[in-house]
Short mmCIF file of C-alpha atoms in Angstrom, two decimals:
data_model
loop_
_atom_site.label_atom_id
_atom_site.label_comp_id
_atom_site.label_asym_id
_atom_site.label_seq_id
_atom_site.Cartn_x
_atom_site.Cartn_y
_atom_site.Cartn_z
CA UNK A 1 -2.62 2.76 7.13
CA UNK A 2 0.55 2.33 5.05
CA UNK A 3 0.15 0.22 1.95
CA UNK A 4 2.10 -1.14 -0.98
CA UNK A 5 1.10 0.56 -4.22
CA UNK A 6 1.61 -0.80 -7.71
CA UNK A 7 1.35 0.85 -11.09
CA UNK A 8 -0.07 0.40 -13.60
CA UNK A 9 -3.05 -1.67 -12.51
CA UNK A 10 -3.32 -3.16 -15.99
CA UNK A 11 -0.82 -3.27 -18.84
CA UNK A 12 -1.25 -4.71 -22.30
CA UNK A 13 1.91 -5.26 -24.31
CA UNK A 14 2.94 -6.94 -27.51
CA UNK A 15 5.02 -10.09 -27.40
CA UNK A 16 8.71 -9.25 -27.47
CA UNK A 17 8.30 -5.84 -25.90
CA UNK A 18 9.90 -4.79 -22.64
CA UNK A 19 7.71 -3.93 -19.67
CA UNK A 20 8.49 -2.33 -16.35
CA UNK A 21 6.17 -2.91 -13.43
CA UNK A 22 6.44 -0.44 -10.62
CA UNK A 23 5.95 -0.73 -6.90
CA UNK A 24 6.23 1.62 -3.96
CA UNK A 25 6.80 -0.52 -0.86
CA UNK A 26 5.92 0.55 2.67
CA UNK A 27 8.50 3.13 3.61
CA UNK A 28 10.31 1.55 6.55
CA UNK A 29 10.33 -1.97 5.15
CA UNK A 30 13.58 -3.70 4.26
CA UNK A 31 12.51 -6.80 2.33
CA UNK A 32 10.89 -6.60 -1.08
CA UNK A 33 9.36 -9.29 -3.24
CA UNK A 34 7.75 -9.98 -6.56
CA UNK A 35 5.20 -12.75 -7.00
CA UNK A 36 3.01 -13.66 -9.91
CA UNK A 37 -0.29 -15.46 -10.32
CA UNK A 38 -1.30 -16.90 -13.66
CA UNK A 39 -5.09 -16.90 -13.99
CA UNK A 40 -6.61 -19.71 -11.95
CA UNK A 41 -3.28 -20.86 -10.54
CA UNK A 42 -1.30 -20.47 -7.33
CA UNK A 43 0.62 -17.41 -6.30
CA UNK A 44 4.24 -18.09 -7.25
CA UNK A 45 7.38 -16.55 -5.78
CA UNK A 46 9.68 -14.81 -8.24
CA UNK A 47 12.35 -12.92 -6.32
CA UNK A 48 13.25 -11.35 -3.00
CA UNK A 49 15.42 -8.29 -2.57
CA UNK A 50 17.24 -7.11 0.52
CA UNK A 51 20.03 -4.65 1.14
CA UNK A 52 20.05 -3.58 -2.50
CA UNK A 53 20.55 -7.02 -3.92
CA UNK A 54 18.65 -10.14 -4.83
CA UNK A 55 18.57 -12.45 -1.83
CA UNK A 56 16.62 -15.29 -3.40
CA UNK A 57 15.03 -16.10 -6.74
CA UNK A 58 12.95 -18.90 -8.21
CA UNK A 59 13.56 -20.85 -11.39
CA UNK A 60 10.91 -18.69 -13.04
CA UNK A 61 13.11 -15.63 -12.57
CA UNK A 62 15.39 -16.19 -15.55
CA UNK A 63 17.57 -13.77 -17.52
CA UNK A 64 14.48 -12.09 -18.98
CA UNK A 65 13.63 -10.70 -15.55
CA UNK A 66 15.43 -8.08 -13.52
CA UNK A 67 14.63 -6.02 -10.44
CA UNK A 68 15.85 -2.64 -9.38
CA UNK A 69 15.45 -0.21 -6.55
CA UNK A 70 16.38 2.93 -8.46
CA UNK A 71 15.76 5.30 -5.57
CA UNK A 72 14.69 5.18 -1.95
CA UNK A 73 11.05 4.52 -2.68
CA UNK A 74 10.50 2.57 -5.91
CA UNK A 75 11.01 -1.11 -6.62
CA UNK A 76 10.66 -2.28 -10.21
CA UNK A 77 10.37 -5.53 -12.09
CA UNK A 78 11.49 -5.50 -15.71
CA UNK A 79 10.67 -8.17 -18.24
CA UNK A 80 12.98 -7.66 -21.21
CA UNK A 81 11.20 -9.51 -23.98
CA UNK A 82 7.73 -10.56 -22.99
CA UNK A 83 6.24 -13.90 -23.97
CA UNK A 84 2.59 -14.91 -24.08
CA UNK A 85 3.12 -17.06 -21.00
CA UNK A 86 4.19 -14.00 -19.00
CA UNK A 87 0.55 -12.94 -18.90
CA UNK A 88 -0.37 -12.94 -15.22
CA UNK A 89 -1.07 -10.79 -12.19
CA UNK A 90 2.19 -9.55 -10.72
CA UNK A 91 2.24 -8.71 -7.04
CA UNK A 92 4.80 -6.70 -5.19
CA UNK A 93 5.20 -7.22 -1.46
CA UNK A 94 7.27 -5.67 1.28
CA UNK A 95 8.07 -6.77 4.79
CA UNK A 96 9.56 -5.24 7.88
CA UNK A 97 10.24 -7.63 10.72
CA UNK A 98 7.77 -10.37 9.84
CA UNK A 99 4.46 -9.59 8.14
CA UNK A 100 4.56 -9.25 4.37
CA UNK A 101 2.09 -6.83 2.80
CA UNK A 102 1.06 -7.11 -0.81
CA UNK A 103 0.02 -4.56 -3.37
CA UNK A 104 -3.15 -4.84 -5.44
CA UNK A 105 -1.19 -6.18 -8.38
CA UNK A 106 -0.55 -5.35 -12.02
CA UNK A 107 -2.44 -7.42 -14.54
CA UNK A 108 -0.05 -7.97 -17.45
CA UNK A 109 -1.55 -9.14 -20.72
CA UNK A 110 0.85 -10.10 -23.49
CA UNK A 111 -0.74 -10.25 -26.95
CA UNK B 1 6.97 -29.45 -1.21
CA UNK B 2 7.33 -26.83 1.51
CA UNK B 3 4.10 -24.98 0.87
CA UNK B 4 1.19 -24.91 3.26
CA UNK B 5 -1.78 -27.01 2.22
CA UNK B 6 -5.21 -25.71 3.04
CA UNK B 7 -8.22 -27.86 3.77
CA UNK B 8 -10.96 -27.93 2.66
CA UNK B 9 -10.38 -26.68 -0.88
CA UNK B 10 -13.88 -25.20 -0.93
CA UNK B 11 -16.34 -24.28 1.82
CA UNK B 12 -19.86 -22.93 1.44
CA UNK B 13 -21.78 -21.64 4.46
CA UNK B 14 -24.67 -19.36 5.36
CA UNK B 15 -24.19 -15.85 6.64
CA UNK B 16 -23.85 -15.85 10.41
CA UNK B 17 -22.27 -19.29 10.59
CA UNK B 18 -18.66 -19.87 11.58
CA UNK B 19 -16.08 -20.95 9.02
CA UNK B 20 -13.07 -23.06 9.91
CA UNK B 21 -10.16 -23.60 7.55
CA UNK B 22 -7.14 -25.74 8.24
CA UNK B 23 -3.59 -25.65 7.06
CA UNK B 24 -0.81 -28.21 7.29
CA UNK B 25 2.85 -27.70 6.58
CA UNK B 26 5.95 -29.85 6.45
CA UNK B 27 8.94 -27.85 7.70
CA UNK B 28 9.72 -26.10 10.94
CA UNK B 29 8.58 -22.51 10.70
CA UNK B 30 9.53 -19.07 11.92
CA UNK B 31 5.95 -17.86 11.74
CA UNK B 32 2.77 -18.57 9.83
CA UNK B 33 0.60 -16.02 8.09
CA UNK B 34 -2.96 -16.11 6.78
CA UNK B 35 -4.03 -14.08 3.77
CA UNK B 36 -7.30 -13.41 1.99
CA UNK B 37 -7.70 -12.87 -1.74
CA UNK B 38 -10.87 -11.67 -3.33
CA UNK B 39 -11.27 -12.86 -6.90
CA UNK B 40 -8.73 -11.19 -9.16
CA UNK B 41 -7.52 -8.88 -6.43
CA UNK B 42 -4.48 -8.53 -4.19
CA UNK B 43 -3.57 -10.53 -1.13
CA UNK B 44 -4.71 -9.01 2.14
CA UNK B 45 -2.72 -9.86 5.23
CA UNK B 46 -5.01 -11.14 7.98
CA UNK B 47 -2.89 -12.36 10.83
CA UNK B 48 0.58 -13.62 11.71
CA UNK B 49 1.21 -16.18 14.42
CA UNK B 50 4.73 -16.89 15.62
CA UNK B 51 6.06 -20.36 16.18
CA UNK B 52 6.02 -19.87 19.97
CA UNK B 53 2.37 -18.77 20.01
CA UNK B 54 -0.58 -21.14 20.18
CA UNK B 55 -3.54 -18.86 19.55
CA UNK B 56 -4.16 -15.37 18.28
CA UNK B 57 -7.27 -13.25 17.81
CA UNK B 58 -8.05 -10.33 15.55
CA UNK B 59 -11.65 -9.15 15.47
CA UNK B 60 -13.76 -12.07 14.18
CA UNK B 61 -10.66 -14.07 13.32
CA UNK B 62 -9.09 -16.69 15.53
CA UNK B 63 -5.94 -18.53 14.51
CA UNK B 64 -4.44 -21.50 16.27
CA UNK B 65 -1.08 -23.11 15.74
CA UNK B 66 0.01 -26.61 16.72
CA UNK B 67 3.69 -26.98 15.89
CA UNK B 68 3.74 -30.60 17.09
CA UNK B 69 1.17 -31.46 14.41
CA UNK B 70 2.50 -28.86 11.96
CA UNK B 71 -0.98 -27.45 11.52
CA UNK B 72 -2.90 -24.23 11.89
CA UNK B 73 -6.55 -23.29 11.73
CA UNK B 74 -8.36 -20.09 10.88
CA UNK B 75 -11.80 -19.54 12.37
CA UNK B 76 -14.03 -16.77 11.09
CA UNK B 77 -16.94 -16.21 13.44
CA UNK B 78 -20.34 -14.78 12.46
CA UNK B 79 -19.43 -14.83 8.78
CA UNK B 80 -20.65 -12.21 6.33
CA UNK B 81 -21.15 -12.28 2.58
CA UNK B 82 -18.14 -9.95 2.33
CA UNK B 83 -15.96 -12.73 3.75
CA UNK B 84 -16.37 -14.60 0.47
CA UNK B 85 -12.81 -15.03 -0.80
CA UNK B 86 -9.93 -17.47 -1.02
CA UNK B 87 -7.87 -17.93 2.13
CA UNK B 88 -4.23 -18.95 2.18
CA UNK B 89 -1.78 -19.92 4.85
CA UNK B 90 1.87 -19.39 4.20
CA UNK B 91 5.07 -19.39 6.15
CA UNK B 92 8.74 -18.70 6.06
CA UNK B 93 11.27 -21.18 7.29
CA UNK B 94 14.95 -21.41 8.04
CA UNK B 95 16.95 -18.60 6.51
CA UNK B 96 14.53 -18.05 3.64
CA UNK B 97 12.22 -15.04 3.69
CA UNK B 98 10.08 -16.10 0.76
CA UNK B 99 6.48 -17.15 1.29
CA UNK B 100 5.16 -20.18 -0.53
CA UNK B 101 1.44 -20.38 -1.24
CA UNK B 102 -0.82 -23.37 -1.63
CA UNK B 103 -4.10 -23.55 -3.51
CA UNK B 104 -6.08 -22.01 -0.68
CA UNK B 105 -9.58 -22.55 0.65
CA UNK B 106 -12.30 -20.93 -1.40
CA UNK B 107 -14.93 -19.71 1.05
CA UNK B 108 -18.42 -18.78 -0.13
CA UNK B 109 -20.73 -17.12 2.37
CA UNK B 110 -24.30 -17.15 1.15
CA UNK B 111 -26.55 -14.26 2.23
#
């Protein structure tokens, strides 16, 4: 069964460093998303991406964040200068017509 | 708030019993989706029900949708310890593709 894959599964980074979280969406999907979940809190929407551009973003998705689809298969989330409060699970999702499928997440720890 | 709200927040049952979780929402919807999340893991897509459908089955899962009451229910029959997880309903609406998550129902199935 096709699935969304995310790498790495866990990343530890120092405050102020840049991180890139990687995702391989399901191959024939057209919509791509990033969500995050701070420990013990709700899953929060960050950004959606369609037709090679951002279609929607939340107030969390400020200038420190960017997304890219550098080739036909990868979808990345970059955080330019990480803060302690960026520590969270980051989930990538992709959708075709309706159902959205999520990856297993990247646990980002900023120290 | 446009997120779905699950009820109850926590549910504890014995293996073999049925578990029913409810969800209410506030906007008109395109479709409604139920997800499961095991602790610290990714979101697993369970079932999608479209706004013109009233009931849908998938294995031991049964989902109903009442658009007049803006509510949905998820029934898990003959529950197993492995069903222990948090369950979320979410939906898209209007021209937005993003999914908004509530706090979920934390289900514990005791062996």
